[in-house]
Short mmCIF file of C-alpha atoms in Angstrom, two decimals:
data_model
loop_
_atom_site.label_atom_id
_atom_site.label_comp_id
_atom_site.label_asym_id
_atom_site.label_seq_id
_atom_site.Cartn_x
_atom_site.Cartn_y
_atom_site.Cartn_z
CA UNK I 11 73.00 188.75 155.42
CA UNK I 12 71.36 185.29 154.91
CA UNK I 13 73.55 182.61 154.02
CA UNK I 14 73.65 181.64 150.62
CA UNK I 15 72.96 177.57 150.10
CA UNK I 16 75.90 177.34 147.79
CA UNK I 17 75.36 172.90 147.61
CA UNK I 18 71.32 173.75 146.30
CA UNK I 19 70.89 175.24 143.12
CA UNK I 20 69.92 179.03 142.55
CA UNK I 21 66.35 178.57 142.48
CA UNK I 22 63.61 176.54 143.25
CA UNK I 23 63.95 172.90 142.09
CA UNK I 24 60.99 171.68 143.16
CA UNK I 25 59.29 173.71 140.40
CA UNK I 26 59.34 173.05 137.13
CA UNK I 27 59.99 177.02 135.96
CA UNK I 28 63.08 176.93 138.43
CA UNK I 29 64.51 173.81 137.17
CA UNK I 30 64.48 174.84 133.60
CA UNK I 31 66.39 178.15 134.52
CA UNK I 32 69.25 176.14 135.89
CA UNK I 33 69.40 173.91 133.21
CA UNK I 34 69.41 176.98 130.95
CA UNK I 35 72.40 178.41 132.95
CA UNK I 36 74.25 174.72 133.24
CA UNK I 37 73.32 173.72 129.46
CA UNK I 38 74.48 177.27 127.81
CA UNK I 39 77.28 176.05 125.39
CA UNK I 40 79.71 179.31 126.53
CA UNK I 41 80.00 177.08 129.32
CA UNK I 42 82.83 175.52 127.26
CA UNK I 43 84.47 178.86 126.61
CA UNK I 44 85.92 179.05 130.02
CA UNK I 45 89.37 178.21 130.55
CA UNK I 46 90.85 175.24 133.24
CA UNK I 47 92.22 177.99 134.70
CA UNK I 48 88.89 179.76 135.23
CA UNK I 49 86.85 176.48 136.23
CA UNK I 50 89.37 175.51 139.09
CA UNK I 51 88.69 179.14 140.19
CA UNK I 52 85.00 178.90 140.22
CA UNK I 53 85.68 175.21 142.23
CA UNK I 54 88.08 177.53 144.50
CA UNK I 55 85.32 179.98 145.12
CA UNK I 56 82.71 177.30 145.63
CA UNK I 57 84.96 175.84 148.17
CA UNK I 58 85.78 178.49 150.38
CA UNK I 59 82.25 179.39 150.67
CA UNK I 60 81.13 176.34 151.67
CA UNK I 61 83.59 175.86 154.05
CA UNK I 62 83.19 179.89 156.02
CA UNK I 63 80.33 181.24 154.77
CA UNK I 64 82.67 184.10 153.59
CA UNK I 65 82.00 186.45 150.24
CA UNK I 66 85.44 187.25 150.40
CA UNK I 67 84.92 190.52 148.70
CA UNK I 68 83.10 188.84 145.99
CA UNK I 69 79.12 190.37 145.08
CA UNK I 70 76.36 187.81 145.58
CA UNK I 71 75.88 187.45 141.19
CA UNK I 72 79.84 186.98 141.47
CA UNK I 73 79.80 184.20 143.40
CA UNK I 74 76.35 182.36 141.64
CA UNK I 75 78.14 182.90 138.59
CA UNK I 76 80.73 180.27 139.79
CA UNK I 77 78.98 178.19 141.67
CA UNK I 78 76.94 178.10 137.21
CA UNK I 79 81.28 177.58 136.16
CA UNK I 80 81.56 175.17 138.56
CA UNK I 81 77.87 173.30 137.89
CA UNK I 82 78.91 172.94 134.55
CA UNK I 83 82.19 171.31 134.88
CA UNK I 84 82.45 168.74 138.07
CA UNK I 85 80.66 166.36 138.90
CA UNK I 86 77.60 166.82 141.71
CA UNK I 87 78.53 164.43 143.51
CA UNK I 88 82.40 163.21 143.42
CA UNK I 89 83.42 167.10 142.19
CA UNK I 90 85.54 165.78 139.77
CA UNK I 91 85.82 168.15 137.01
CA UNK I 92 84.10 166.12 134.24
CA UNK I 93 85.70 165.71 130.90
CA UNK I 94 84.42 167.98 128.37
CA UNK I 95 82.46 166.17 125.45
CA UNK I 96 80.59 164.18 128.61
CA UNK I 97 79.46 168.14 129.90
CA UNK I 98 75.84 168.85 129.40
CA UNK I 99 77.15 172.06 127.80
CA UNK I 100 78.41 169.98 125.49
CA UNK I 101 74.65 168.50 124.57
CA UNK I 102 73.67 171.18 121.88
CA UNK I 103 77.31 171.97 119.66
CA UNK I 104 77.89 168.15 119.45
CA UNK I 105 73.85 167.06 119.26
CA UNK I 106 73.45 169.40 116.84
CA UNK I 107 76.04 168.27 114.20
CA UNK I 108 75.40 164.53 115.03
CA UNK I 109 71.73 164.59 114.76
CA UNK I 110 71.74 167.10 111.46
CA UNK I 111 74.31 164.15 110.14
CA UNK I 112 72.23 161.43 111.14
CA UNK I 113 69.04 162.84 109.86
CA UNK I 114 71.00 163.66 106.33
CA UNK I 115 72.45 160.63 105.81
CA UNK I 116 70.04 158.06 106.29
CA UNK I 117 69.29 156.71 102.75
CA UNK I 118 72.04 153.89 102.73
CA UNK I 119 73.82 151.23 104.94
CA UNK I 120 77.35 152.43 105.94
CA UNK I 121 76.02 156.02 106.38
CA UNK I 122 73.61 154.22 108.47
CA UNK I 123 76.82 152.07 109.83
CA UNK I 124 78.85 155.44 110.16
CA UNK I 125 76.61 158.31 111.99
CA UNK I 126 74.45 155.76 114.36
CA UNK I 127 77.93 154.48 115.35
CA UNK I 128 79.00 158.25 116.25
CA UNK I 129 75.94 159.09 117.91
CA UNK I 130 75.94 155.81 120.40
CA UNK I 131 80.22 156.67 121.02
CA UNK I 132 79.16 159.94 122.25
CA UNK I 133 76.17 158.92 124.19
CA UNK I 134 78.01 156.71 125.50
CA UNK I 135 80.76 159.14 127.12
CA UNK I 136 77.51 161.51 128.11
CA UNK I 137 76.42 158.78 129.93
CA UNK I 138 79.36 157.91 131.40
CA UNK I 139 80.35 160.94 132.67
CA UNK I 140 76.79 161.77 134.27
CA UNK I 141 76.15 158.60 136.14
CA UNK I 142 74.95 158.97 139.82
CA UNK I 143 77.43 159.25 142.50
CA UNK I 144 80.59 157.62 142.90
CA UNK I 145 79.03 154.33 141.49
CA UNK I 146 81.96 152.77 139.53
CA UNK I 147 81.33 151.28 135.63
CA UNK I 148 83.82 148.34 134.77
CA UNK I 149 85.60 148.14 130.95
CA UNK I 150 83.19 145.02 131.43
CA UNK I 151 79.57 146.92 131.64
CA UNK I 152 81.19 150.05 129.62
CA UNK I 153 81.81 148.01 126.46
CA UNK I 154 78.73 145.65 126.85
CA UNK I 155 76.44 149.02 126.62
CA UNK I 156 78.08 150.34 124.70
CA UNK I 157 77.87 147.53 121.57
CA UNK I 158 74.39 146.73 122.83
CA UNK I 159 72.61 149.96 122.11
CA UNK I 160 75.58 150.50 119.29
CA UNK I 161 73.72 147.05 117.62
CA UNK I 162 70.42 148.18 119.06
CA UNK I 163 70.07 151.80 117.34
CA UNK I 164 71.73 149.51 114.18
CA UNK I 165 69.31 146.91 114.52
CA UNK I 166 66.47 149.58 114.35
CA UNK I 167 67.90 151.85 111.56
CA UNK I 168 68.36 149.58 108.69
CA UNK I 169 65.31 147.20 109.84
CA UNK I 170 63.01 150.00 109.33
CA UNK I 171 64.56 151.90 106.80
CA UNK I 172 64.16 148.51 104.14
CA UNK I 173 60.77 148.10 105.96
CA UNK I 174 59.98 151.89 105.24
CA UNK I 175 61.20 151.88 101.66
CA UNK I 176 57.83 151.55 100.07
CA UNK I 177 55.83 153.97 102.74
CA UNK I 178 55.95 157.35 102.47
CA UNK I 179 59.28 159.42 102.45
CA UNK I 180 58.58 160.94 106.20
CA UNK I 181 58.42 157.94 107.39
CA UNK I 182 61.85 157.08 106.31
CA UNK I 183 62.94 160.16 107.67
CA UNK I 184 61.45 159.50 110.94
CA UNK I 185 63.74 156.54 111.47
CA UNK I 186 66.59 157.87 113.12
CA UNK I 187 64.15 159.45 115.61
CA UNK I 188 63.42 155.57 116.45
CA UNK I 189 66.90 154.29 116.72
CA UNK I 190 67.89 156.85 119.27
CA UNK I 191 64.99 156.57 121.54
CA UNK I 192 65.22 152.44 121.11
CA UNK I 193 68.98 152.30 122.06
CA UNK I 194 68.77 154.87 124.49
CA UNK I 195 66.56 152.95 126.57
CA UNK I 196 69.27 149.96 125.80
CA UNK I 197 72.40 152.47 126.98
CA UNK I 198 71.55 154.17 129.79
CA UNK I 199 70.38 151.08 132.12
CA UNK I 200 73.32 149.01 130.70
CA UNK I 201 75.66 151.91 131.61
CA UNK I 202 74.41 152.22 134.93
CA UNK I 203 73.88 148.66 135.68
CA UNK I 204 76.37 148.74 138.69
CA UNK I 205 73.24 150.79 140.81
CA UNK I 206 70.80 148.68 140.05
CA UNK I 207 72.61 146.02 141.27
CA UNK I 208 74.36 147.81 143.90
CA UNK I 209 71.68 150.55 144.39
CA UNK I 210 72.43 154.25 144.96
CA UNK I 211 72.51 156.67 147.70
CA UNK I 212 69.35 157.75 149.12
CA UNK I 213 69.25 160.46 151.76
CA UNK I 214 67.47 162.53 154.39
CA UNK I 215 66.81 166.26 153.59
CA UNK I 216 69.53 167.35 155.25
CA UNK I 217 71.25 164.92 153.05
CA UNK I 218 72.54 161.88 155.80
CA UNK I 219 72.79 159.04 153.66
CA UNK I 220 70.21 156.32 154.88
CA UNK I 221 71.58 153.51 152.69
CA UNK I 222 71.53 152.07 149.09
CA UNK I 223 68.13 151.53 147.02
CA UNK I 224 68.10 149.40 143.93
CA UNK I 225 64.73 150.44 143.35
CA UNK I 226 65.66 154.33 143.76
CA UNK I 227 68.37 153.69 141.25
CA UNK I 228 65.05 151.73 138.89
CA UNK I 229 63.37 154.91 139.32
CA UNK I 230 65.82 157.82 138.33
CA UNK I 231 67.15 155.84 135.56
CA UNK I 232 64.16 155.73 133.99
CA UNK I 233 63.44 159.25 134.21
CA UNK I 234 66.66 160.17 132.47
CA UNK I 235 65.65 157.40 129.76
CA UNK I 236 62.70 159.45 129.19
CA UNK I 237 64.31 162.45 129.25
CA UNK I 238 67.08 162.15 126.94
CA UNK I 239 63.85 160.77 124.60
CA UNK I 240 62.10 163.73 124.92
CA UNK I 241 65.38 165.82 124.41
CA UNK I 242 65.46 164.43 121.17
CA UNK I 243 62.66 164.50 120.22
CA UNK I 244 62.11 168.16 118.55
CA UNK I 245 65.25 168.07 116.74
CA UNK I 246 64.57 164.90 115.04
CA UNK I 247 61.10 165.06 114.30
CA UNK I 248 60.40 168.88 113.36
CA UNK I 249 63.45 169.07 110.51
CA UNK I 250 62.15 165.42 108.96
CA UNK I 251 58.70 167.14 108.60
CA UNK I 252 60.00 170.58 107.47
CA UNK I 253 62.78 168.62 105.13
CA UNK I 254 59.56 166.46 103.31
CA UNK I 255 57.92 170.07 102.70
CA UNK I 256 61.08 171.28 100.64
CA UNK I 257 61.90 167.94 98.90
CA UNK I 258 57.79 167.92 98.10
CA UNK I 259 58.78 171.58 97.38
CA UNK I 260 61.74 170.94 94.61
CA UNK I 261 64.05 172.75 96.64
CA UNK I 262 66.29 170.43 97.55
CA UNK I 263 66.37 169.22 93.96
CA UNK I 264 67.45 173.07 93.20
CA UNK I 265 69.81 172.92 96.52
CA UNK I 266 70.93 169.79 97.23
CA UNK I 267 74.16 170.85 99.22
CA UNK I 268 71.76 173.02 101.32
CA UNK I 269 70.61 169.62 103.42
CA UNK I 270 72.59 169.20 105.78
CA UNK I 271 73.39 172.73 106.53
CA UNK I 272 69.73 173.83 106.92
CA UNK I 273 69.17 170.32 109.44
CA UNK I 274 72.37 170.71 111.43
CA UNK I 275 71.10 174.46 112.06
CA UNK I 276 67.90 173.73 112.71
CA UNK I 277 68.49 171.35 115.28
CA UNK I 278 71.09 173.61 117.02
CA UNK I 279 67.88 175.85 116.96
CA UNK I 280 65.74 173.71 118.71
CA UNK I 281 68.25 171.47 120.85
CA UNK I 282 68.86 174.89 122.46
CA UNK I 283 66.01 174.62 123.89
CA UNK I 284 64.72 171.51 123.92
CA UNK I 285 67.86 170.37 125.96
CA UNK I 286 67.04 172.67 129.63
CA UNK I 287 64.07 171.84 129.30
CA UNK I 288 63.88 168.40 129.00
CA UNK I 289 66.48 167.97 131.17
CA UNK I 290 64.31 170.24 133.77
CA UNK I 291 61.49 167.46 132.99
CA UNK I 292 62.15 165.23 136.61
CA UNK I 293 64.10 166.75 139.80
CA UNK I 294 67.49 166.12 139.97
CA UNK I 295 67.34 165.41 143.84
CA UNK I 296 64.40 162.86 142.82
CA UNK I 297 62.11 161.83 146.28
CA UNK I 298 61.28 158.24 146.87
CA UNK I 299 58.28 157.23 149.37
CA UNK I 300 60.34 155.62 152.41
CA UNK I 301 57.19 153.01 151.40
CA UNK I 302 58.34 152.00 148.30
CA UNK I 303 61.71 151.22 148.69
CA UNK I 304 63.34 147.86 149.73
CA UNK I 305 61.64 145.60 153.06
CA UNK I 306 64.88 145.98 154.47
CA UNK I 307 66.33 149.50 154.06
CA UNK I 308 62.34 150.79 154.93
CA UNK I 309 63.20 148.93 158.50
CA UNK I 310 66.50 150.03 158.63
CA UNK I 311 64.97 153.98 158.13
CA UNK I 312 62.39 153.66 160.88
CA UNK I 313 64.39 152.58 163.01
CA UNK I 314 66.21 155.89 162.71
CA UNK I 315 65.90 158.72 165.66
CA UNK I 316 62.62 160.58 163.78
CA UNK I 317 62.65 158.90 160.72
CA UNK I 318 61.67 160.13 157.59
CA UNK I 319 58.31 159.37 155.20
CA UNK I 320 60.68 160.53 152.05
CA UNK I 321 63.81 160.22 150.99
CA UNK I 322 66.41 161.87 148.24
CA UNK I 323 68.92 160.27 145.78
CA UNK I 324 71.00 161.58 143.09
CA UNK I 325 68.79 160.43 139.51
CA UNK I 326 71.88 161.51 137.27
CA UNK I 327 71.55 162.90 134.29
#
């Protein structure tokens, strides 16, 4: 029987389709229903297979099922069990509620402050949970990035709200999206500042660590920012267009209570697809040319036997 590469995703990660299949599996909200016993059992199955390469009475399908459960709850680098609301499988249920409420309650300052604060608190947990590798984040870094991202989101949201009062209602409905995009550009780099300063591990195709690179960290963080903005886009752009249409038709005046349920539900549907599809935009195991690395790291790699021309790193999520 051909040996299964258990430390690699089931599908070819060099193609978008393969990455999308992988993330549709790992971001599946049903993974949140797995008990601690089921998660520990999945970890045990994967760990045993890593050691002896034996199925131990399992079918290949059962082995992959255990691996998918394991991937949804344990960090790919450290192997630690991740905080439940920081897992990618929690993105859809948490974000559908938060995003729906941000877009429903956007007109008053207290509502904007409250929901942007809730959103940035959630984002901080997700960014911390999915940081790349063994990258320790100090309490000071955590607090600074959280405070600045929340401030950035609030300044953007409140500033744009005041500027758009005399504009078309649809412009006002899109303000939460602008605030979220601005906050992502602040929160993620700050949360992972240690990686920018110290670098993240780069390895050859066999997983042998060759050094640490700040340039690779910056590329990885940029990709994560773009993915997160893309992830938020459908759920924060399409519902406002629909709500603006319903508002013009008088539907929301007749049924004012319907705004939040409609937007939360629509966000849930859109996020179910946008989350895995945007996570898949860039390979998780990203590559970078040795020529693009720091000069001293290039020299170190070229001194090794059979030096690679490409190195790999975990870009994080």
